XYZ file of C-alpha atoms in Angstrom:
773
model
C -207.176 16.673 8.842
C -204.203 16.975 6.510
C -201.631 18.094 9.061
C -200.764 14.543 10.118
C -199.863 13.633 6.536
C -197.148 16.287 6.340
C -193.476 15.433 6.816
C -192.298 16.070 10.407
C -190.226 19.156 9.460
C -193.122 20.854 7.634
C -195.619 19.822 10.301
C -193.401 21.318 13.010
C -193.328 24.630 11.130
C -197.056 24.766 10.373
C -198.479 23.415 13.626
C -198.394 26.765 15.538
C -200.314 28.402 12.715
C -203.016 25.741 12.361
C -203.498 25.034 16.060
C -205.794 28.027 16.521
C -207.211 27.991 12.998
C -208.587 24.454 13.417
C -210.300 25.356 16.679
C -212.498 27.937 14.947
C -215.903 27.291 13.462
C -216.129 27.993 9.754
C -219.325 29.898 10.388
C -217.561 32.607 12.427
C -214.505 34.739 11.803
C -211.453 33.125 13.319
C -210.675 34.455 16.802
C -207.071 34.580 15.742
C -207.978 36.851 12.831
C -210.168 39.046 14.984
C -207.264 39.667 17.306
C -204.888 40.170 14.331
C -201.988 38.795 16.382
C -200.231 36.924 13.595
C -196.786 37.221 15.086
C -195.569 34.282 13.035
C -196.262 36.271 9.856
C -195.091 39.587 11.220
C -198.541 41.200 11.295
C -199.015 43.865 13.904
C -201.327 46.816 14.333
C -200.026 50.289 13.525
C -200.426 52.541 16.521
C -200.185 56.268 16.714
C -197.721 57.471 19.309
C -199.888 59.410 21.692
C -201.976 60.587 18.762
C -199.049 62.647 17.446
C -198.299 60.714 14.272
C -200.020 61.868 11.143
C -201.404 59.279 8.713
C -199.035 58.685 5.783
C -199.861 59.755 2.265
C -200.355 56.277 0.869
C -200.583 57.586 -2.700
C -196.775 57.752 -2.487
C -196.467 54.022 -1.703
C -195.398 52.368 -4.936
C -196.099 48.605 -4.956
C -193.111 46.330 -5.462
C -193.411 44.054 -8.469
C -192.891 40.576 -7.022
C -191.091 37.934 -9.007
C -192.489 34.390 -9.049
C -190.830 32.335 -6.313
C -189.302 28.952 -6.963
C -191.499 26.372 -5.215
C -190.279 23.295 -7.040
C -192.061 21.075 -9.516
C -193.866 18.976 -6.923
C -197.230 20.291 -5.764
C -197.162 19.092 -2.158
C -200.418 20.862 -1.359
C -202.250 18.982 -4.126
C -200.757 15.672 -2.978
C -201.863 16.281 0.607
C -205.334 17.505 -0.347
C -206.491 17.807 -3.928
C -205.888 20.127 -6.903
C -207.612 23.484 -6.519
C -210.497 24.524 -8.718
C -209.431 27.964 -9.999
C -213.039 29.086 -10.411
C -213.821 28.266 -6.768
C -210.599 29.914 -5.653
C -211.482 33.126 -7.527
C -214.928 33.198 -5.896
C -213.312 32.710 -2.492
C -210.852 35.540 -3.078
C -213.562 37.947 -4.236
C -215.651 37.028 -1.186
C -212.627 37.802 1.015
C -212.188 41.200 -0.682
C -215.800 42.196 -0.053
C -215.652 41.368 3.659
C -215.913 44.616 5.655
C -214.223 42.900 8.570
C -211.153 42.201 6.421
C -211.024 45.783 5.207
C -211.204 46.983 8.809
C -208.415 44.669 9.876
C -206.388 45.815 6.878
C -206.824 49.439 7.910
C -205.680 48.614 11.459
C -202.539 47.102 9.950
C -201.711 50.061 7.725
C -203.737 49.212 4.617
C -206.145 52.009 3.799
C -208.735 51.501 1.059
C -206.256 52.311 -1.701
C -203.490 50.036 -0.423
C -205.965 47.276 0.421
C -207.236 47.286 -3.140
C -203.759 47.292 -4.693
C -202.529 44.579 -2.335
C -205.568 42.435 -3.101
C -205.061 42.767 -6.863
C -201.476 41.598 -6.422
C -202.499 38.811 -4.024
C -205.212 37.546 -6.390
C -202.763 37.547 -9.300
C -200.238 35.672 -7.195
C -202.758 33.031 -6.127
C -204.223 32.550 -9.616
C -200.917 32.469 -11.526
C -198.518 30.730 -9.135
C -198.283 27.026 -9.736
C -197.722 25.311 -7.428
C -198.810 27.426 -4.476
C -197.076 27.256 -1.126
C -198.388 24.285 0.758
C -199.834 26.241 3.692
C -201.848 28.567 1.438
C -202.967 25.649 -0.741
C -204.317 23.774 2.286
C -206.222 26.810 3.647
C -207.773 27.563 0.235
C -208.795 23.921 -0.159
C -210.399 23.907 3.294
C -212.384 27.049 2.483
C -213.519 25.678 -0.886
C -214.546 22.402 0.795
C -216.567 24.248 3.456
C -214.390 23.334 6.448
C -212.588 26.670 6.669
C -213.612 30.306 6.821
C -212.715 32.899 4.216
C -211.230 35.078 6.955
C -208.520 32.452 7.395
C -206.840 33.998 4.311
C -206.034 37.206 6.150
C -202.586 36.225 7.513
C -201.499 35.090 4.050
C -202.923 38.257 2.515
C -201.008 40.402 5.021
C -197.805 38.460 4.437
C -198.140 39.160 0.724
C -199.120 42.798 1.339
C -195.932 43.423 3.287
C -193.924 42.079 0.388
C -195.767 44.401 -1.992
C -195.589 47.375 0.404
C -192.478 46.758 2.538
C -192.963 50.076 4.353
C -195.885 48.504 6.268
C -193.446 46.353 8.195
C -191.194 49.218 9.254
C -193.531 52.192 9.595
C -192.466 52.941 13.149
C -188.805 52.986 12.139
C -189.560 55.240 9.173
C -191.443 57.631 11.427
C -188.503 57.820 13.827
C -186.062 58.518 10.991
C -188.271 61.263 9.538
C -189.024 62.889 12.901
C -187.744 66.458 12.457
C -189.146 67.930 15.654
C -185.807 68.452 17.432
C -183.273 69.854 14.922
C -181.036 71.314 17.676
C -180.168 67.758 18.700
C -178.617 67.120 15.272
C -175.609 69.243 16.245
C -174.018 67.825 19.412
C -170.804 69.864 18.986
C -172.760 73.136 19.081
C -174.839 71.960 22.055
C -171.662 71.163 23.957
C -170.721 74.865 24.172
C -172.573 77.943 25.374
C -172.769 80.351 22.441
C -173.387 84.098 22.591
C -175.996 85.155 20.005
C -175.983 88.773 18.779
C -178.672 89.873 16.296
C -177.798 92.967 14.204
C -181.226 94.072 12.959
C -181.918 96.845 10.500
C -182.806 97.785 6.915
C -180.376 97.927 4.017
C -177.641 100.566 4.299
C -177.837 100.691 8.091
C -174.328 99.439 8.892
C -175.478 96.228 10.581
C -173.254 93.944 8.509
C -170.311 96.352 8.836
C -170.319 96.071 12.637
C -170.568 92.282 12.504
C -167.649 92.088 10.062
C -165.516 94.345 12.241
C -165.929 91.873 15.104
C -165.182 89.021 12.678
C -161.913 90.669 11.575
C -160.794 91.298 15.162
C -161.371 87.690 16.260
C -158.667 85.037 16.449
C -160.746 82.839 14.144
C -163.979 83.346 12.295
C -166.291 82.275 9.517
C -168.563 84.429 7.342
C -171.646 82.716 5.883
C -173.404 84.555 3.056
C -176.106 83.750 0.515
C -174.044 84.522 -2.614
C -170.618 83.795 -4.030
C -170.244 87.526 -4.642
C -170.717 88.301 -0.946
C -168.326 85.550 0.126
C -165.759 86.823 -2.373
C -166.192 90.400 -1.128
C -165.498 89.396 2.497
C -162.610 87.190 1.320
C -160.986 90.162 -0.404
C -161.772 92.638 2.371
C -160.340 90.322 5.001
C -157.092 89.670 3.130
C -156.750 93.362 2.260
C -157.030 94.104 5.997
C -154.150 91.752 6.753
C -156.360 88.949 8.078
C -155.627 85.739 6.131
C -158.928 84.344 4.919
C -159.859 81.350 2.767
C -162.704 81.280 0.238
C -165.097 78.329 0.276
C -167.968 78.080 -2.216
C -169.707 75.160 -3.838
C -167.427 75.399 -6.865
C -164.195 76.735 -5.400
C -161.837 76.282 -2.462
C -159.073 78.887 -2.225
C -156.399 78.694 0.482
C -154.300 81.820 0.945
C -151.538 79.744 2.500
C -149.115 78.647 -0.266
C -148.861 75.166 1.239
C -152.633 74.751 1.380
C -153.056 74.918 5.153
C -156.472 76.258 6.252
C -156.511 79.811 7.601
C -158.134 80.788 10.878
C -160.724 82.806 8.930
C -162.995 81.653 6.105
C -165.615 83.302 3.916
C -168.113 80.843 2.482
C -171.502 80.464 0.905
C -173.864 79.384 3.651
C -174.439 75.864 2.311
C -170.680 75.211 2.621
C -170.132 76.251 6.237
C -168.740 73.621 8.587
C -170.795 72.725 11.663
C -167.888 70.857 13.278
C -164.958 73.316 12.981
C -164.561 75.569 16.067
C -164.454 79.371 15.626
C -164.360 82.360 17.929
C -166.818 84.377 15.785
C -169.316 83.403 13.097
C -171.336 85.822 10.959
C -174.621 84.689 9.372
C -175.733 87.245 6.786
C -179.262 87.853 5.429
C -180.935 85.761 8.151
C -184.380 86.565 6.698
C -183.649 83.957 4.031
C -184.263 81.305 6.679
C -187.851 81.378 5.378
C -186.795 80.768 1.748
C -188.820 77.831 0.374
C -185.793 76.287 -1.338
C -182.693 77.362 0.608
C -184.010 78.185 4.073
C -182.596 74.937 5.492
C -179.019 76.267 5.074
C -179.678 79.212 7.420
C -181.370 76.910 9.940
C -178.384 74.564 9.835
C -175.899 77.416 10.315
C -177.903 79.016 13.119
C -178.317 75.789 15.093
C -175.062 74.069 14.190
C -172.156 76.528 13.981
C -169.546 75.896 16.697
C -168.603 79.476 17.524
C -168.328 81.316 20.805
C -170.141 84.286 19.258
C -172.772 84.084 16.498
C -173.431 87.443 14.825
C -176.677 87.406 12.855
C -177.444 90.144 10.315
C -180.781 90.810 8.671
C -184.304 92.125 8.919
C -185.919 92.749 12.283
C -188.781 90.516 11.096
C -186.641 87.492 12.028
C -185.928 88.534 15.640
C -188.856 86.684 17.229
C -188.196 83.473 15.294
C -184.470 83.482 16.090
C -185.239 84.140 19.761
C -187.640 81.184 19.859
C -185.166 78.900 18.097
C -182.415 79.882 20.509
C -184.758 79.277 23.439
C -184.890 75.611 22.378
C -181.074 75.490 22.568
C -180.921 77.302 25.900
C -179.192 80.366 24.437
C -180.174 84.008 24.824
C -180.269 86.563 22.001
C -178.870 90.088 22.285
C -180.563 92.411 19.769
C -178.812 95.494 18.369
C -181.077 97.693 16.231
C -179.788 99.947 13.455
C -181.418 102.761 11.501
C -180.782 103.598 7.865
C -177.735 105.878 7.491
C -179.127 107.889 4.551
C -182.699 109.001 3.758
C -184.838 107.139 1.208
C -187.709 109.066 -0.386
C -190.681 107.746 -2.340
C -191.288 110.216 -5.160
C -194.744 111.602 -5.916
C -194.398 111.138 -9.653
C -193.648 108.137 -11.868
C -190.988 108.152 -14.573
C -193.620 107.572 -17.318
C -191.111 107.977 -20.152
C -187.525 106.847 -20.677
C -186.858 110.397 -21.863
C -186.948 111.371 -18.189
C -183.987 109.208 -17.182
C -181.041 110.830 -15.462
C -177.593 109.678 -14.244
C -177.724 107.248 -11.325
C -181.072 105.729 -12.331
C -181.678 101.983 -12.036
C -184.712 100.413 -13.722
C -185.681 97.168 -11.973
C -187.401 94.499 -14.071
C -188.411 90.991 -13.084
C -187.705 89.076 -16.291
C -185.142 89.067 -19.056
C -187.558 90.121 -21.768
C -188.132 93.418 -19.991
C -184.378 93.791 -19.516
C -183.843 93.406 -23.261
C -186.734 95.692 -24.185
C -185.848 98.517 -21.821
C -182.114 98.457 -22.570
C -182.900 98.517 -26.298
C -185.077 101.610 -25.910
C -182.488 103.366 -23.730
C -179.856 102.774 -26.396
C -182.259 104.196 -28.987
C -182.116 107.455 -26.989
C -178.301 107.559 -27.352
C -177.759 106.594 -23.708
C -175.464 103.862 -22.441
C -176.694 101.411 -19.825
C -175.275 98.559 -17.767
C -177.229 95.314 -17.485
C -177.331 92.925 -14.506
C -179.545 89.873 -14.113
C -179.390 86.656 -12.124
C -178.091 84.177 -14.710
C -175.045 86.280 -15.587
C -171.689 84.951 -14.307
C -170.387 86.704 -11.170
C -167.479 88.216 -13.108
C -169.840 89.781 -15.621
C -172.046 91.199 -12.849
C -168.994 92.771 -11.213
C -167.800 94.181 -14.541
C -171.190 95.734 -15.241
C -171.354 97.140 -11.690
C -167.865 98.628 -12.077
C -168.859 100.182 -15.390
C -171.961 101.764 -13.848
C -170.099 102.999 -10.742
C -167.169 104.523 -12.649
C -167.661 108.345 -12.708
C -165.510 108.622 -15.841
C -167.529 106.019 -17.757
C -170.342 107.382 -19.995
C -172.627 104.600 -18.715
C -174.904 106.276 -16.162
C -178.026 104.071 -16.317
C -178.503 100.544 -14.915
C -181.144 98.041 -16.009
C -181.328 95.109 -13.623
C -183.456 92.430 -12.015
C -183.798 92.000 -8.269
C -180.327 90.398 -8.432
C -179.055 93.806 -7.282
C -180.907 93.327 -3.971
C -177.776 91.868 -2.377
C -174.162 91.157 -3.227
C -173.242 94.268 -5.250
C -172.143 97.741 -4.199
C -173.790 100.181 -6.589
C -173.954 103.985 -6.821
C -177.678 104.342 -7.423
C -179.577 107.583 -6.943
C -183.039 106.446 -7.962
C -184.693 103.022 -8.148
C -187.453 102.765 -10.767
C -189.725 99.719 -10.615
C -190.738 98.688 -14.124
C -193.346 96.411 -12.555
C -194.616 95.542 -9.087
C -195.432 91.897 -9.789
C -192.847 89.162 -9.485
C -192.845 85.390 -10.018
C -192.264 83.520 -6.754
C -191.916 79.882 -5.723
C -194.057 78.974 -2.729
C -193.358 76.311 -0.089
C -195.065 73.665 -2.241
C -192.727 74.417 -5.136
C -195.499 76.053 -7.164
C -194.818 79.152 -9.235
C -196.950 82.138 -8.314
C -197.205 85.591 -9.845
C -197.703 87.908 -6.933
C -197.369 91.542 -5.976
C -193.987 92.497 -4.584
C -193.825 91.984 -0.822
C -192.818 94.768 1.552
C -189.615 92.921 2.394
C -188.671 92.547 -1.284
C -189.547 96.149 -2.114
C -187.487 97.516 0.790
C -184.538 95.261 -0.061
C -184.438 96.512 -3.661
C -185.349 100.142 -2.999
C -182.740 100.267 -0.251
C -179.993 100.009 -2.870
C -180.570 103.690 -3.677
C -178.536 106.277 -1.787
C -175.861 104.055 -0.253
C -173.757 105.589 2.527
C -170.479 104.839 0.734
C -171.649 105.886 -2.742
C -171.629 109.261 -4.491
C -175.411 109.560 -3.956
C -176.171 110.048 -0.269
C -179.937 110.413 -0.651
C -181.995 107.673 -2.262
C -185.201 107.919 -4.264
C -187.668 105.304 -5.454
C -190.546 105.458 -7.920
C -192.264 103.431 -10.645
C -192.213 103.417 -14.413
C -195.987 103.721 -14.750
C -198.253 106.194 -12.973
C -200.818 103.536 -12.066
C -198.247 101.620 -9.991
C -197.058 104.502 -7.834
C -199.875 104.434 -5.281
C -199.438 100.666 -4.912
C -195.695 101.099 -4.337
C -196.361 103.631 -1.572
C -198.841 101.257 0.025
C -196.368 98.344 -0.126
C -193.453 100.276 1.351
C -195.472 101.760 4.183
C -196.667 98.390 5.419
C -194.753 96.784 8.281
C -192.649 93.797 7.232
C -194.466 90.588 8.108
C -192.799 88.629 10.902
C -190.974 85.461 9.849
C -192.661 82.532 11.561
C -190.905 79.359 10.381
C -187.439 78.120 9.448
C -186.650 75.687 6.637
C -185.451 72.081 7.006
C -184.242 69.515 4.484
C -183.664 65.742 4.801
C -179.988 64.852 5.065
C -178.103 62.185 3.148
C -177.855 60.075 6.323
C -181.606 60.175 6.854
C -182.326 59.192 3.254
C -179.741 56.417 3.482
C -181.503 54.969 6.532
C -184.799 55.222 4.672
C -183.313 53.338 1.730
C -182.134 50.570 4.061
C -185.759 49.883 4.972
C -187.113 50.458 1.436
C -184.395 49.114 -0.885
C -186.666 48.866 -3.922
C -187.944 52.459 -3.806
C -186.572 55.121 -6.133
C -184.797 58.115 -4.612
C -187.624 60.459 -5.636
C -190.120 58.114 -4.007
C -187.974 57.886 -0.851
C -187.961 61.671 -0.588
C -191.733 61.850 -1.097
C -192.380 59.250 1.606
C -189.917 60.983 3.934
C -191.689 64.333 3.588
C -195.084 62.653 3.932
C -194.114 60.983 7.208
C -191.973 63.824 8.547
C -193.096 65.594 11.683
C -192.059 69.187 12.375
C -193.112 71.497 15.133
C -194.551 74.964 14.581
C -191.157 76.649 14.199
C -190.124 74.744 11.075
C -191.236 73.716 7.604
C -189.769 71.233 5.118
C -188.271 73.031 2.118
C -189.667 72.171 -1.303
C -187.753 69.425 -3.076
C -189.051 69.688 -6.635
C -185.608 70.336 -8.139
C -184.179 67.409 -6.181
C -186.950 65.082 -7.394
C -186.599 66.366 -10.961
C -182.946 65.305 -11.093
C -183.693 62.079 -9.206
C -186.261 61.061 -11.823
C -183.961 62.157 -14.651
C -181.041 59.964 -13.547
C -183.071 57.102 -12.042
C -182.168 54.712 -14.864
C -178.429 55.283 -14.340
C -176.767 52.773 -11.984
C -175.359 54.824 -9.102
C -174.932 54.095 -5.429
C -177.253 56.024 -3.136
C -174.652 58.486 -1.856
C -173.525 59.456 -5.349
C -177.124 59.679 -6.543
C -177.979 61.980 -3.637
C -175.029 64.266 -4.429
C -176.017 64.530 -8.108
C -179.582 65.374 -7.067
C -178.404 68.242 -4.850
C -176.382 69.797 -7.681
C -177.426 73.448 -8.189
C -178.916 73.520 -11.681
C -181.678 75.450 -13.394
C -184.063 72.790 -14.677
C -185.446 75.277 -17.197
C -182.174 75.071 -19.142
C -182.286 71.900 -21.291
C -178.575 71.990 -22.137
C -177.618 72.093 -18.455
C -180.002 69.240 -17.619
C -178.734 67.011 -20.418
C -175.178 67.800 -19.339
C -175.895 66.629 -15.801
C -177.381 63.461 -17.281
C -174.225 62.842 -19.319
C -172.035 63.589 -16.294
C -173.928 60.981 -14.266
C -173.780 58.400 -17.050
C -170.035 58.884 -17.496
C -169.574 58.737 -13.727
C -171.510 55.459 -13.499
C -169.113 53.875 -16.012
C -166.211 54.893 -13.774
C -164.786 56.946 -16.638
C -163.197 60.248 -15.500
C -164.615 63.397 -17.078
C -161.449 64.935 -18.449
C -160.763 68.397 -19.788
C -160.881 67.091 -23.366
C -164.224 65.423 -22.685
C -165.827 68.602 -21.319
C -164.373 70.715 -24.145
C -165.883 68.354 -26.700
C -169.202 68.407 -24.879
C -169.536 72.215 -24.816
C -167.909 72.617 -28.242
C -165.011 74.661 -26.906
C -163.684 77.114 -28.011
C -166.902 79.077 -28.360
C -167.424 82.095 -30.571
C -168.600 85.528 -29.495
C -172.398 85.849 -29.367
C -174.092 87.428 -32.364
C -177.660 87.282 -31.061
C -179.436 87.130 -27.719
C -179.965 83.411 -28.303
C -176.190 82.960 -28.549
C -175.713 84.904 -25.312
C -178.264 82.758 -23.467
C -176.474 79.639 -24.754
C -173.132 80.895 -23.451
C -174.732 81.532 -20.058
C -175.832 77.878 -20.069
C -172.286 76.809 -20.964
C -170.989 78.818 -18.006
C -173.501 77.031 -15.757
C -172.265 73.673 -17.079
C -168.688 74.568 -16.189
C -169.952 75.642 -12.759
C -171.619 72.232 -12.454
C -168.344 70.487 -13.351
C -166.482 72.478 -10.693
C -169.201 71.775 -8.125
C -168.935 68.036 -8.771
C -165.133 68.150 -8.828
C -165.227 69.442 -5.262
C -167.098 66.250 -4.265
C -165.647 63.664 -6.685
C -162.078 64.795 -7.278
C -160.959 61.562 -8.948
C -163.814 61.537 -11.461
C -163.652 65.266 -12.252
C -159.858 65.716 -12.232
C -159.334 68.827 -14.370
C -160.952 71.520 -12.237
C -158.065 73.968 -12.682
C -158.182 73.742 -16.482
C -161.959 74.100 -16.480
C -161.681 77.143 -14.224
C -159.317 78.763 -16.743
C -161.680 78.378 -19.682
C -164.558 79.529 -17.476
C -162.717 82.809 -16.886
C -162.213 83.137 -20.623
C -165.904 82.414 -21.182
C -166.784 85.044 -18.588
C -164.860 87.620 -20.637
C -166.716 86.588 -23.806
C -170.066 86.944 -22.023
C -168.976 90.337 -20.680
C -168.402 91.537 -24.242
C -171.783 90.131 -25.238
C -173.538 92.019 -22.423
C -171.529 95.147 -23.246
C -172.939 94.930 -26.788
C -176.334 93.668 -25.675
C -178.305 96.230 -27.659
C -176.535 95.125 -30.840
C -177.448 91.515 -30.034
C -181.063 92.559 -29.461
C -181.165 94.342 -32.806
C -179.682 91.284 -34.519
C -182.310 89.092 -32.837
C -185.272 91.277 -33.771
C -187.288 91.073 -36.936
C -188.184 94.386 -38.561
C -191.741 94.024 -37.340
C -190.737 93.548 -33.728
C -188.319 96.477 -33.357
C -191.027 98.885 -32.240
C -190.389 101.926 -30.077
C -190.945 101.768 -26.321
C -193.712 104.348 -26.596
C -195.464 102.147 -29.137
C -195.234 99.240 -26.719
C -196.644 101.437 -23.988
C -199.439 102.450 -26.354
C -200.199 98.778 -26.964
C -200.474 98.365 -23.174
C -202.951 101.228 -22.958
C -205.071 99.981 -25.846
C -205.542 96.735 -23.942
C -206.425 98.396 -20.641
C -210.167 99.160 -20.386
C -209.881 101.550 -17.415
C -207.619 104.002 -19.235
C -208.919 106.918 -21.266
C -208.605 105.565 -24.810
C -209.058 108.991 -26.285
C -205.677 110.015 -24.919
C -202.209 109.079 -26.050
C -199.348 107.975 -23.773
C -198.457 111.578 -22.939
C -201.973 112.358 -21.682
C -202.882 114.544 -24.715
C -206.006 114.223 -26.858
C -205.695 111.940 -29.837
C -205.961 113.540 -33.271
C -209.307 113.041 -34.915
C -207.795 111.046 -37.731
C -206.062 108.554 -35.428
C -207.644 105.122 -35.408
C -208.649 103.700 -32.068
C -208.447 99.920 -31.778
C -211.297 98.376 -29.845
C -209.990 96.979 -26.556
C -210.118 93.272 -25.825
C -213.278 92.353 -23.868
C -211.446 90.978 -20.812
C -213.592 90.918 -17.689
C -210.675 91.700 -15.350
C -208.777 94.629 -13.937
C -207.201 96.664 -16.686
C -203.651 96.290 -15.424
C -203.536 92.547 -16.169
C -202.639 92.961 -19.847
C -199.867 95.358 -18.933
C -198.574 92.963 -16.288
C -198.583 90.029 -18.704
C -196.416 92.055 -21.047
C -194.143 93.121 -18.208
C -193.770 89.527 -17.046
C -192.735 88.412 -20.518
C -195.819 86.192 -20.938
C -196.992 88.457 -23.759
C -195.031 90.751 -26.037
C -196.456 94.027 -27.359
C -196.533 92.448 -30.824
C -198.516 89.481 -29.550
C -200.900 91.860 -27.819
C -201.365 93.880 -31.008
C -201.958 90.665 -32.976
C -204.604 89.569 -30.461
C -206.313 92.928 -30.871
C -206.304 92.583 -34.653
C -207.747 89.071 -34.430
C -210.456 90.308 -32.072
C -211.257 93.206 -34.370
C -211.393 90.842 -37.344
C -213.682 88.477 -35.430
C -215.992 91.357 -34.509
C -215.988 92.437 -38.135
C -216.889 88.901 -39.286
C -219.696 88.661 -36.745
C -221.090 91.947 -38.034
C -220.945 90.729 -41.637
C -223.085 87.696 -40.797
C -226.104 89.965 -40.227
C -225.301 92.384 -43.062
C -226.814 90.368 -46.005
C -230.282 90.458 -44.464
C -230.083 94.222 -44.105
C -228.904 94.648 -47.680
C -231.671 92.413 -48.981
C -234.210 94.517 -47.143
C -232.805 97.675 -48.645
C -232.915 96.201 -52.132
C -236.550 95.170 -51.642
C -237.369 98.664 -50.439
C -235.792 100.186 -53.477
C-alpha cells in the first residue's frame, strides 16, 4: 500500500523484495521465507559437501561490533507510513525470536542456537536504537504492527544483519576450501614434478643409520641435511667442511656461507624448519623422522618429507615411522626402500639400582627431567668431592658443547654428567651408564595440554641409547635407575615394542591465514587461527599441530598495529612463554617495529642492561639464560626483517661473550646453588631421600634409607594420609612440584593438626580422672 508513494528510484530497488511479500497472507509464514531464497540479501543455505564437512565450532565466532550507519536526518519510513511504537516493535521482535520456524531457518543458514541468540540480541539493539531505521525495515515492521504483515517477514532483514555481525556466514564455503588440509602433497608442485627415490634408514640409537646417510650426502654433487637441532646442523656443517665438501649453515638465527663472496654452496646443513622446498638437490637427509608426530614441531618433518626437491631422500629414525612414511609416499606415488640397522654395541639393563650417590663411578650420567633435580643432584655430588658436568635444554649451544667436552676429556677430573633428556640427541658423549633419576616426564599433548606421564618406550630407548657409543671410550652401555622401586618399571618400559607412529603434523601457512583474513578482516589473528583449525579437514594420516604458543603471542601483541604478514612472523618466533623477560622483550620488539624504528645495537644493549655481570646465584644464571634467548630472538627476527634489526653481527658478538659468562656460571653451578640456598634448605641428599620415604606409605617406615633397622630412639614421623600409590610424593619431589623441605613442612603441619585434634578430646578425659580421684 505504501510502495506507490516511494520515489521511483527507491521503488525500483524495493519492488523485487515486496512483490512476493505482499502476495502472502499474514496468517501464514511467507512462502518466500519458507524457501529461504533471499538472493537479494545474500541469504543461502549452508550445505555439507557430500556429508564430509564437519560443523564449525561456533563458540569461536566473535560477533563484530557494528557502528551506527548514517541514514540521514529524514525518516522516510515514518513519512511513508507512520512513526513506530517502540513497545509494539519490541513485542514483535520477541515474537520473532520465539518462532521455532525462524530458529530452524536460521540453523539452515548457519546460525546454530548460540549464533541465533547473539545475532538476535544485536538485531534487537539495532532496531530499538537506530533512528531513523532503513525505510524497507521500517515499512515491514509497521505492516506487522498494523496486522497486515507476518512476523516471519523480518527474517531476510535479520539474516542481512546476522551476516554483518558474523561475516563468516557469508563465506563459509570459501573458508572451508582454504582450510581443507586433506591433500598436503599438492602443496609442493616442484617436488611432485620429479620422481624421488626414498630410502629409509631405520634403527635404534648408535646403529650407524645416520652415518650411512651422511656418507651418501657427502658424496653427492649437491645436498641438504635437515636436523631437529642447531647442534646437529652445526655438527654436519663442520664435518662436511672438514671433509673438503663446502657446506653452508642455515638455522633460524644464523646464515653462514663458506664462500667469501657469499655465494651459496652446493651443500647445506640446516635446522628442519629452515629447509628450502624449492631449491633442487641431488641428496637430502631428514634426521630423526620420528619427530613427525611431535605435537608442536611435527609439521616441519611433514613439510620436508613431502616438499624437498631432491633426487634421493634419505630418512633416518625409528622403525616405528616406516609404515607412516610408506603410506605418505604412496599418496605421492613414490616407493620407499627400507634399510634396517642393529645397534653396534650392547646395551644392558642392570639388575640393581644406584640407590646412593656414593655408588657413582666414572662415565655415569644421571638423567633428570627438571632443573630443580639437576641442581639438587649436582649439589650432592659436589658434596662428595666429585666434579660433574651439567647439561639441560635452556643452556646455550656453546655451553652444552663446553660441558660435553669437559665430560668427554679423559684428562679432565670431571667424570660424572647430570643432564636432562636434552642429551637424547645432538651431543656426542662418552657415557658408560645411564641412571634415570625418575621415570615420569612432563609432556605436551596434541591439544597443547601439559601432562605428567610415565616415560614412553621411545623416549627411554632414545636416552638410554646414549650409553656405550661405538665411537666413545665405553663400548658397552648400561642403564639403571636411581631408586629401587623404579627398576622393574624401567625394565617393563624398555622391553615393550615401540608404538607405531600413525599421524604426521600439519600447520596453517601464512598464505592460508592471509586468505582467511581477506574474508574475515575484523577477526584477530588468534581468532583466525582458531576458526581455521575448527574448520580444517585432515585425513587419517595427519593431525593439526597445537598452536597455543602462536595464539599466546598473537593475543599478547594484538593491540600493536602490524600488518598481517609481520604479525604472523612475530607469532611464529621461537620463545618460551614461561619466561616473562623474553615475552616482554618480544612485546617491545613488536612495538618498536610498528613505529618503524630500527632496533639498533645500542637499543638492545640498553634493554638487556649490557654488559652483564657474572652470576652469583642460580637466579642470576637463569636470568642470563633468558638474556641469551632474547639475543637469539633478535637474531631470528633479523633474518626476516634485516632493515629493522640491522645489527645482527654485533649482537652475535655479545651473545658469544654471554655464552662464555654462562659457561663459567655452569662450571661453578654448585657454588651458585650454595649461594642460593638458605641454611635450612641445604640438606643432604640422603635426608631428602628419607623425606621421600617418610611420605611413602608402602615403604617399611621402620627402616632407614640403607635398608637397616632404625634405632629405637629415632623418631618416626607419621606419614601423610594420602589415599594414592606411595610413589606419588616421591614423584612430586622429583618433578620439582614439591621440595623435600616443603614435604617435611607438610608432615609437621599434619602432625600438629593430629596433635590438636587429640587435644580436643583430652579435657574430658582429664576431668573424668579428677572426678575419680
